[in-house]
mmCIF file of C-alpha atoms in Angstrom:
data_model
loop_
_atom_site.group_PDB
_atom_site.id
_atom_site.type_symbol
_atom_site.label_atom_id
_atom_site.label_comp_id
_atom_site.label_asym_id
_atom_site.label_seq_id
_atom_site.Cartn_x
_atom_site.Cartn_y
_atom_site.Cartn_z
ATOM 1 C CA UNK A 121 0.000 0.000 0.000
ATOM 2 C CA UNK A 122 1.344 3.416 -0.909
ATOM 3 C CA UNK A 123 0.462 6.538 1.058
ATOM 4 C CA UNK A 124 0.870 10.154 -0.020
ATOM 5 C CA UNK A 125 0.537 13.253 2.093
ATOM 6 C CA UNK A 126 -0.943 16.112 0.065
ATOM 7 C CA UNK A 127 -0.339 19.591 1.424
ATOM 8 C CA UNK A 128 0.391 23.137 0.237
ATOM 9 C CA UNK A 129 3.849 23.995 -1.178
ATOM 10 C CA UNK A 130 4.549 26.219 1.847
ATOM 11 C CA UNK A 131 4.352 23.249 4.195
ATOM 12 C CA UNK A 132 7.406 21.228 5.114
ATOM 13 C CA UNK A 133 8.243 18.484 2.632
ATOM 14 C CA UNK A 134 10.049 16.057 4.947
ATOM 15 C CA UNK A 135 8.802 12.503 5.172
ATOM 16 C CA UNK A 136 7.688 11.145 8.513
ATOM 17 C CA UNK A 137 6.531 7.894 9.959
ATOM 18 C CA UNK A 138 3.355 6.874 11.666
ATOM 19 C CA UNK A 139 2.258 4.011 13.853
ATOM 20 C CA UNK A 140 -0.313 1.504 12.678
ATOM 21 C CA UNK A 141 -1.273 -1.740 14.435
ATOM 22 C CA UNK A 142 1.680 -1.376 16.827
ATOM 23 C CA UNK A 143 4.316 -1.094 14.045
ATOM 24 C CA UNK A 144 6.046 1.803 12.453
ATOM 25 C CA UNK A 145 5.940 2.123 8.661
ATOM 26 C CA UNK A 146 7.527 4.814 6.536
ATOM 27 C CA UNK A 147 5.303 7.281 4.801
ATOM 28 C CA UNK A 148 5.561 7.671 1.067
ATOM 29 C CA UNK A 149 6.816 10.736 -0.741
ATOM 30 C CA UNK A 150 5.190 14.044 0.099
ATOM 31 C CA UNK A 151 3.545 15.778 -2.868
ATOM 32 C CA UNK A 152 3.353 19.540 -3.045
ATOM 33 C CA UNK A 153 -0.296 20.273 -3.867
ATOM 34 C CA UNK A 154 -2.133 23.585 -3.601
ATOM 35 C CA UNK A 155 -5.125 23.266 -1.312
ATOM 36 C CA UNK A 156 -8.348 24.389 -3.007
ATOM 37 C CA UNK A 157 -10.983 26.589 -1.362
ATOM 38 C CA UNK A 158 -8.790 27.274 1.675
ATOM 39 C CA UNK A 159 -7.785 30.471 3.384
ATOM 40 C CA UNK A 160 -4.300 31.806 2.800
ATOM 41 C CA UNK A 161 -1.763 30.231 5.131
ATOM 42 C CA UNK A 162 -4.352 27.968 6.728
ATOM 43 C CA UNK A 163 -4.601 25.073 4.288
ATOM 44 C CA UNK A 164 -4.556 21.689 5.977
ATOM 45 C CA UNK A 165 -2.897 18.540 4.588
ATOM 46 C CA UNK A 166 -5.085 15.893 2.963
ATOM 47 C CA UNK A 167 -4.262 12.162 3.123
ATOM 48 C CA UNK A 168 -4.680 10.211 -0.118
ATOM 49 C CA UNK A 169 -4.356 6.428 -0.052
ATOM 50 C CA UNK A 170 -3.728 4.199 -3.067
ATOM 51 C CA UNK A 171 -3.995 0.436 -2.533
ATOM 52 C CA UNK A 172 -3.414 -2.609 -4.712
ATOM 53 C CA UNK A 173 -5.924 -4.548 -2.650
ATOM 54 C CA UNK A 174 -9.509 -4.699 -3.921
ATOM 55 C CA UNK A 175 -12.047 -2.654 -1.957
ATOM 56 C CA UNK A 176 -14.342 -4.534 0.370
ATOM 57 C CA UNK A 177 -17.663 -5.488 -1.207
ATOM 58 C CA UNK A 178 -20.364 -3.072 -0.139
ATOM 59 C CA UNK A 179 -23.715 -4.025 1.248
ATOM 60 C CA UNK A 180 -25.365 -3.213 -2.071
ATOM 61 C CA UNK A 181 -23.691 -4.195 -5.349
ATOM 62 C CA UNK A 182 -22.975 -1.430 -7.833
ATOM 63 C CA UNK A 183 -25.324 -1.543 -10.799
ATOM 64 C CA UNK A 184 -24.175 0.335 -13.878
ATOM 65 C CA UNK A 185 -23.824 -0.140 -17.601
ATOM 66 C CA UNK A 186 -20.459 0.216 -19.298
ATOM 67 C CA UNK A 187 -19.784 3.727 -20.562
ATOM 68 C CA UNK A 188 -20.426 4.416 -24.222
ATOM 69 C CA UNK A 189 -18.137 7.408 -24.270
ATOM 70 C CA UNK A 190 -18.986 11.087 -24.759
ATOM 71 C CA UNK A 191 -22.457 11.913 -26.158
ATOM 72 C CA UNK A 192 -22.436 14.092 -29.291
ATOM 73 C CA UNK A 193 -23.866 17.550 -28.656
ATOM 74 C CA UNK A 194 -26.584 17.179 -31.307
ATOM 75 C CA UNK A 195 -27.788 13.913 -29.757
ATOM 76 C CA UNK A 196 -27.821 15.413 -26.256
ATOM 77 C CA UNK A 197 -29.790 18.420 -27.487
ATOM 78 C CA UNK A 198 -32.354 16.133 -29.136
ATOM 79 C CA UNK A 199 -32.860 14.267 -25.845
ATOM 80 C CA UNK A 200 -33.409 17.555 -23.985
ATOM 81 C CA UNK A 201 -35.911 18.753 -26.594
ATOM 82 C CA UNK A 202 -37.861 15.483 -26.418
ATOM 83 C CA UNK A 203 -38.003 15.715 -22.611
ATOM 84 C CA UNK A 204 -39.222 19.333 -22.732
ATOM 85 C CA UNK A 205 -41.871 18.453 -25.326
ATOM 86 C CA UNK A 206 -43.132 15.523 -23.261
ATOM 87 C CA UNK A 207 -43.268 17.714 -20.138
ATOM 88 C CA UNK A 208 -45.260 20.385 -21.936
ATOM 89 C CA UNK A 209 -47.771 17.792 -23.153
ATOM 90 C CA UNK A 210 -48.273 16.478 -19.615
ATOM 91 C CA UNK A 211 -48.792 20.009 -18.248
ATOM 92 C CA UNK A 212 -51.278 21.004 -20.933
ATOM 93 C CA UNK A 213 -53.205 17.764 -20.442
ATOM 94 C CA UNK A 214 -53.489 18.552 -16.712
ATOM 95 C CA UNK A 215 -54.545 22.132 -17.478
ATOM 96 C CA UNK A 216 -57.568 20.943 -19.434
ATOM 97 C CA UNK A 217 -58.845 18.459 -16.857
ATOM 98 C CA UNK A 218 -62.252 19.219 -15.302
ATOM 99 C CA UNK A 219 -62.346 21.367 -12.183
ATOM 100 C CA UNK A 220 -63.570 19.180 -9.349
ATOM 101 C CA UNK A 221 -63.731 21.347 -6.231
ATOM 102 C CA UNK A 222 -64.143 19.762 -2.814
ATOM 103 C CA UNK A 223 -64.510 21.421 0.576
ATOM 104 C CA UNK A 224 -62.541 20.369 3.658
ATOM 105 C CA UNK A 225 -64.396 22.911 5.794
ATOM 106 C CA UNK A 226 -66.757 25.861 5.502
ATOM 107 C CA UNK A 227 -64.347 27.738 3.204
ATOM 108 C CA UNK A 228 -61.324 25.404 3.035
ATOM 109 C CA UNK A 229 -60.837 23.985 -0.451
ATOM 110 C CA UNK A 230 -58.867 20.852 -1.397
ATOM 111 C CA UNK A 231 -55.070 22.702 -2.935
ATOM 112 C CA UNK A 232 -56.847 22.834 -6.787
ATOM 113 C CA UNK A 233 -54.564 24.033 -9.625
ATOM 114 C CA UNK A 234 -55.258 24.255 -13.354
ATOM 115 C CA UNK A 235 -58.476 23.387 -15.085
ATOM 116 C CA UNK A 236 -60.043 24.199 -18.425
ATOM 117 C CA UNK A 237 -58.969 27.509 -19.894
ATOM 118 C CA UNK A 238 -56.228 28.054 -17.325
ATOM 119 C CA UNK A 239 -54.740 31.451 -16.491
ATOM 120 C CA UNK A 240 -52.343 32.157 -19.348
ATOM 121 C CA UNK A 241 -54.092 30.347 -22.204
ATOM 122 C CA UNK A 242 -57.376 32.230 -22.596
ATOM 123 C CA UNK A 243 -59.005 34.484 -25.134
ATOM 124 C CA UNK A 244 -62.411 35.666 -23.878
ATOM 125 C CA UNK A 245 -64.977 37.261 -26.176
ATOM 126 C CA UNK A 246 -68.675 38.117 -26.286
ATOM 127 C CA UNK A 247 -71.252 39.748 -28.524
ATOM 128 C CA UNK A 248 -74.585 41.240 -27.560
ATOM 129 C CA UNK A 249 -77.110 38.427 -27.634
ATOM 130 C CA UNK A 250 -74.515 35.992 -28.945
ATOM 131 C CA UNK A 251 -73.157 34.527 -25.713
ATOM 132 C CA UNK A 252 -69.696 34.609 -24.127
ATOM 133 C CA UNK A 253 -66.821 32.378 -25.172
ATOM 134 C CA UNK A 254 -63.336 31.412 -24.079
ATOM 135 C CA UNK A 255 -61.048 29.863 -26.671
ATOM 136 C CA UNK A 256 -64.124 29.106 -28.759
ATOM 137 C CA UNK A 257 -66.026 27.346 -25.958
ATOM 138 C CA UNK A 258 -69.179 28.831 -24.473
ATOM 139 C CA UNK A 259 -68.774 29.898 -20.860
ATOM 140 C CA UNK A 260 -71.172 30.484 -17.977
ATOM 141 C CA UNK A 261 -71.013 31.957 -14.499
ATOM 142 C CA UNK A 262 -70.862 29.671 -11.479
ATOM 143 C CA UNK A 263 -73.913 28.388 -9.609
ATOM 144 C CA UNK A 264 -72.500 28.985 -6.127
ATOM 145 C CA UNK A 265 -75.303 30.394 -3.980
ATOM 146 C CA UNK A 266 -73.496 31.208 -0.728
ATOM 147 C CA UNK A 267 -71.061 34.037 -0.054
ATOM 148 C CA UNK A 268 -69.276 31.694 2.357
ATOM 149 C CA UNK A 269 -68.350 29.451 -0.579
ATOM 150 C CA UNK A 270 -67.616 32.306 -2.991
ATOM 151 C CA UNK A 271 -64.263 33.547 -4.225
ATOM 152 C CA UNK A 272 -64.478 37.321 -4.599
ATOM 153 C CA UNK A 273 -62.395 40.012 -6.319
ATOM 154 C CA UNK A 274 -62.084 43.752 -5.835
ATOM 155 C CA UNK A 275 -59.780 46.615 -6.714
ATOM 156 C CA UNK A 276 -58.496 49.851 -5.190
ATOM 157 C CA UNK A 277 -57.999 53.241 -6.805
ATOM 158 C CA UNK A 278 -55.132 55.631 -6.272
ATOM 159 C CA UNK A 279 -57.045 58.137 -4.122
ATOM 160 C CA UNK A 280 -56.783 57.111 -0.469
ATOM 161 C CA UNK A 281 -59.956 58.857 0.633
ATOM 162 C CA UNK A 282 -63.233 57.706 2.211
ATOM 163 C CA UNK A 283 -64.129 55.481 -0.755
ATOM 164 C CA UNK A 284 -60.754 53.738 -0.484
ATOM 165 C CA UNK A 285 -61.187 53.217 3.276
ATOM 166 C CA UNK A 286 -64.726 51.888 2.759
ATOM 167 C CA UNK A 287 -63.474 49.341 0.268
ATOM 168 C CA UNK A 288 -60.626 48.311 2.579
ATOM 169 C CA UNK A 289 -63.289 47.571 5.213
ATOM 170 C CA UNK A 290 -65.363 45.611 2.687
ATOM 171 C CA UNK A 291 -62.238 43.689 1.730
ATOM 172 C CA UNK A 292 -61.604 42.781 5.372
ATOM 173 C CA UNK A 293 -65.205 41.781 6.015
ATOM 174 C CA UNK A 294 -65.546 39.528 2.987
ATOM 175 C CA UNK A 295 -62.105 38.025 3.567
ATOM 176 C CA UNK A 296 -63.404 36.844 6.932
ATOM 177 C CA UNK A 297 -66.630 35.277 5.667
ATOM 178 C CA UNK A 298 -65.859 34.056 2.118
ATOM 179 C CA UNK A 299 -63.352 31.729 0.504
ATOM 180 C CA UNK A 300 -61.194 34.802 0.016
ATOM 181 C CA UNK A 301 -60.943 38.158 -1.738
ATOM 182 C CA UNK A 302 -58.415 38.701 -4.517
ATOM 183 C CA UNK A 303 -56.990 41.817 -6.131
ATOM 184 C CA UNK A 304 -55.828 41.022 -9.657
ATOM 185 C CA UNK A 305 -55.317 44.531 -11.051
ATOM 186 C CA UNK A 306 -57.346 44.377 -14.280
ATOM 187 C CA UNK A 307 -61.090 45.023 -14.345
ATOM 188 C CA UNK A 308 -61.440 43.202 -17.676
ATOM 189 C CA UNK A 309 -59.685 40.115 -16.298
ATOM 190 C CA UNK A 310 -61.635 40.320 -13.037
ATOM 191 C CA UNK A 311 -64.975 40.329 -14.844
ATOM 192 C CA UNK A 312 -63.845 37.583 -17.216
ATOM 193 C CA UNK A 313 -63.087 35.384 -14.212
ATOM 194 C CA UNK A 314 -66.645 35.890 -13.000
ATOM 195 C CA UNK A 315 -67.934 34.965 -16.462
ATOM 196 C CA UNK A 316 -65.742 31.841 -16.459
ATOM 197 C CA UNK A 317 -67.118 30.732 -13.091
ATOM 198 C CA UNK A 318 -63.671 30.937 -11.485
ATOM 199 C CA UNK A 319 -64.848 33.685 -9.139
ATOM 200 C CA UNK A 320 -68.354 34.570 -8.027
ATOM 201 C CA UNK A 321 -68.268 38.372 -7.884
ATOM 202 C CA UNK A 322 -66.209 41.514 -8.411
ATOM 203 C CA UNK A 323 -66.742 45.105 -7.293
ATOM 204 C CA UNK A 324 -64.829 48.371 -7.466
ATOM 205 C CA UNK A 325 -65.272 52.131 -7.176
ATOM 206 C CA UNK A 326 -64.256 54.733 -9.780
ATOM 207 C CA UNK A 327 -63.480 52.617 -12.796
ATOM 208 C CA UNK A 328 -63.494 54.373 -16.162
ATOM 209 C CA UNK A 329 -65.895 53.402 -18.983
ATOM 210 C CA UNK A 330 -63.115 51.787 -20.999
ATOM 211 C CA UNK A 331 -62.198 49.651 -17.973
ATOM 212 C CA UNK A 332 -65.676 48.163 -17.750
ATOM 213 C CA UNK A 333 -67.388 48.062 -21.144
ATOM 214 C CA UNK A 334 -66.002 44.750 -22.467
ATOM 215 C CA UNK A 335 -66.078 42.963 -19.092
ATOM 216 C CA UNK A 336 -69.672 43.939 -18.342
ATOM 217 C CA UNK A 337 -70.855 42.555 -21.680
ATOM 218 C CA UNK A 338 -68.908 39.322 -21.137
ATOM 219 C CA UNK A 339 -70.480 38.815 -17.684
ATOM 220 C CA UNK A 340 -74.004 39.519 -18.905
ATOM 221 C CA UNK A 341 -73.621 37.157 -21.879
ATOM 222 C CA UNK A 342 -72.298 34.468 -19.517
ATOM 223 C CA UNK A 343 -75.480 34.692 -17.449
ATOM 224 C CA UNK A 344 -74.245 37.010 -14.715
ATOM 225 C CA UNK A 345 -75.653 40.191 -13.201
ATOM 226 C CA UNK A 346 -74.324 43.760 -13.215
ATOM 227 C CA UNK A 347 -75.369 46.752 -11.095
ATOM 228 C CA UNK A 348 -73.970 49.797 -9.374
ATOM 229 C CA UNK A 349 -72.604 49.231 -5.885
ATOM 230 C CA UNK A 350 -75.692 50.903 -4.416
ATOM 231 C CA UNK A 351 -77.876 48.420 -6.307
ATOM 232 C CA UNK A 352 -78.986 50.857 -8.986
ATOM 233 C CA UNK A 353 -79.126 50.167 -12.726
ATOM 234 C CA UNK A 354 -75.654 50.286 -14.264
ATOM 235 C CA UNK A 355 -74.199 52.126 -17.247
ATOM 236 C CA UNK A 356 -70.528 52.176 -18.240
ATOM 237 C CA UNK A 357 -70.433 55.866 -17.221
ATOM 238 C CA UNK A 358 -71.169 55.053 -13.570
ATOM 239 C CA UNK A 359 -68.471 55.338 -10.904
ATOM 240 C CA UNK A 360 -69.065 51.978 -9.236
ATOM 241 C CA UNK A 361 -69.781 48.464 -10.435
ATOM 242 C CA UNK A 362 -70.739 45.129 -8.922
ATOM 243 C CA UNK A 363 -70.774 42.041 -11.149
ATOM 244 C CA UNK A 364 -71.635 38.544 -9.947
ATOM 245 C CA UNK A 365 -72.979 35.183 -10.924
ATOM 246 C CA UNK A 366 -76.405 36.636 -10.057
ATOM 247 C CA UNK A 367 -77.118 34.156 -7.283
ATOM 248 C CA UNK A 368 -75.050 35.916 -4.615
ATOM 249 C CA UNK A 369 -75.709 39.442 -5.907
ATOM 250 C CA UNK A 370 -78.335 40.444 -3.351
ATOM 251 C CA UNK A 371 -76.316 38.908 -0.517
ATOM 252 C CA UNK A 372 -73.372 41.130 -1.435
ATOM 253 C CA UNK A 373 -75.558 44.220 -1.785
ATOM 254 C CA UNK A 374 -76.791 43.711 1.786
ATOM 255 C CA UNK A 375 -73.402 45.057 2.929
ATOM 256 C CA UNK A 376 -71.976 46.838 -0.131
ATOM 257 C CA UNK A 377 -75.159 48.863 -0.759
ATOM 258 C CA UNK A 378 -75.375 50.600 2.651
ATOM 259 C CA UNK A 379 -71.621 51.252 2.646
ATOM 260 C CA UNK A 380 -71.960 53.001 -0.717
ATOM 261 C CA UNK A 381 -74.965 55.027 0.462
ATOM 262 C CA UNK A 382 -72.883 56.223 3.431
ATOM 263 C CA UNK A 383 -70.238 57.472 0.991
ATOM 264 C CA UNK A 384 -72.883 59.465 -0.864
ATOM 265 C CA UNK A 385 -73.921 61.100 2.410
ATOM 266 C CA UNK A 386 -70.293 62.091 2.966
ATOM 267 C CA UNK A 387 -70.270 63.897 -0.380
ATOM 268 C CA UNK A 388 -68.319 61.382 -2.474
ATOM 269 C CA UNK A 389 -69.094 62.088 -6.143
ATOM 270 C CA UNK A 390 -71.001 59.244 -7.809
ATOM 271 C CA UNK A 391 -72.296 61.251 -10.750
ATOM 272 C CA UNK A 392 -71.725 59.914 -14.273
ATOM 273 C CA UNK A 393 -68.318 60.357 -15.835
ATOM 274 C CA UNK A 394 -68.121 63.041 -18.529
ATOM 275 C CA UNK A 395 -69.963 61.934 -21.641
ATOM 276 C CA UNK A 396 -69.416 63.706 -24.992
ATOM 277 C CA UNK A 397 -72.459 65.412 -26.508
ATOM 278 C CA UNK A 398 -74.580 63.167 -28.721
ATOM 279 C CA UNK A 399 -72.585 60.103 -27.625
ATOM 280 C CA UNK A 400 -74.844 57.070 -28.302
ATOM 281 C CA UNK A 401 -75.557 54.952 -25.229
ATOM 282 C CA UNK A 402 -78.883 53.356 -26.148
ATOM 283 C CA UNK A 403 -79.078 50.869 -28.998
#
């Protein structure tokens, strides 16, 4: 058996002896080797042992095929591409599986992910009287009839005034009693989610007409309901909107309506947004 002491060039190079099994045997030659990943002046020697004796058989035999040598780059790239393609097919197949939602408690869902028309793969459209569609498939609002089992969405404007505070309070209240309240940041997407049956309702103060026009039509064509947040009849020039699957609409207005009326009493402006003269609104 040959033994080599590996240590930095700055260390002494003299050979020494060591005791093993009660006998003294000379050490082999000392190799000057720079220690890697060590602090300057503090590298420690490393003992390397080479033996002509076969290693003891391990508990588990080694199972391996003989090497075939280096893999050509083109062949390796083809393997990677095939793996990526197969992975994408598995993901997309899972995305399009039916949404089967189960409850573990009053508002505790079993950890669902994906489903038909998943987040980043959708094109939603609608025409007056022609229905609402996502990726060519007709869509419809959910049938959930309890706020406690509803997933809700809202949004907040940039003015941190009484209307903003009121909506913060509504957010807190419905977070406590529903499956949750989300803030996604796009009124069109929020309303489309209601139309898809992913969420049950969405409300917000002070949206502009161009924020709401397409989403309102999509919700109505998907079977949902649209009103102002005080319960009044809605136009795209109003300064508040509540859209829902229709079933939970009145339940939401029980709290949202009075809160909005209180804002009116405080002088918050809920008049129509500016409308150009002779602008057609009735068809």
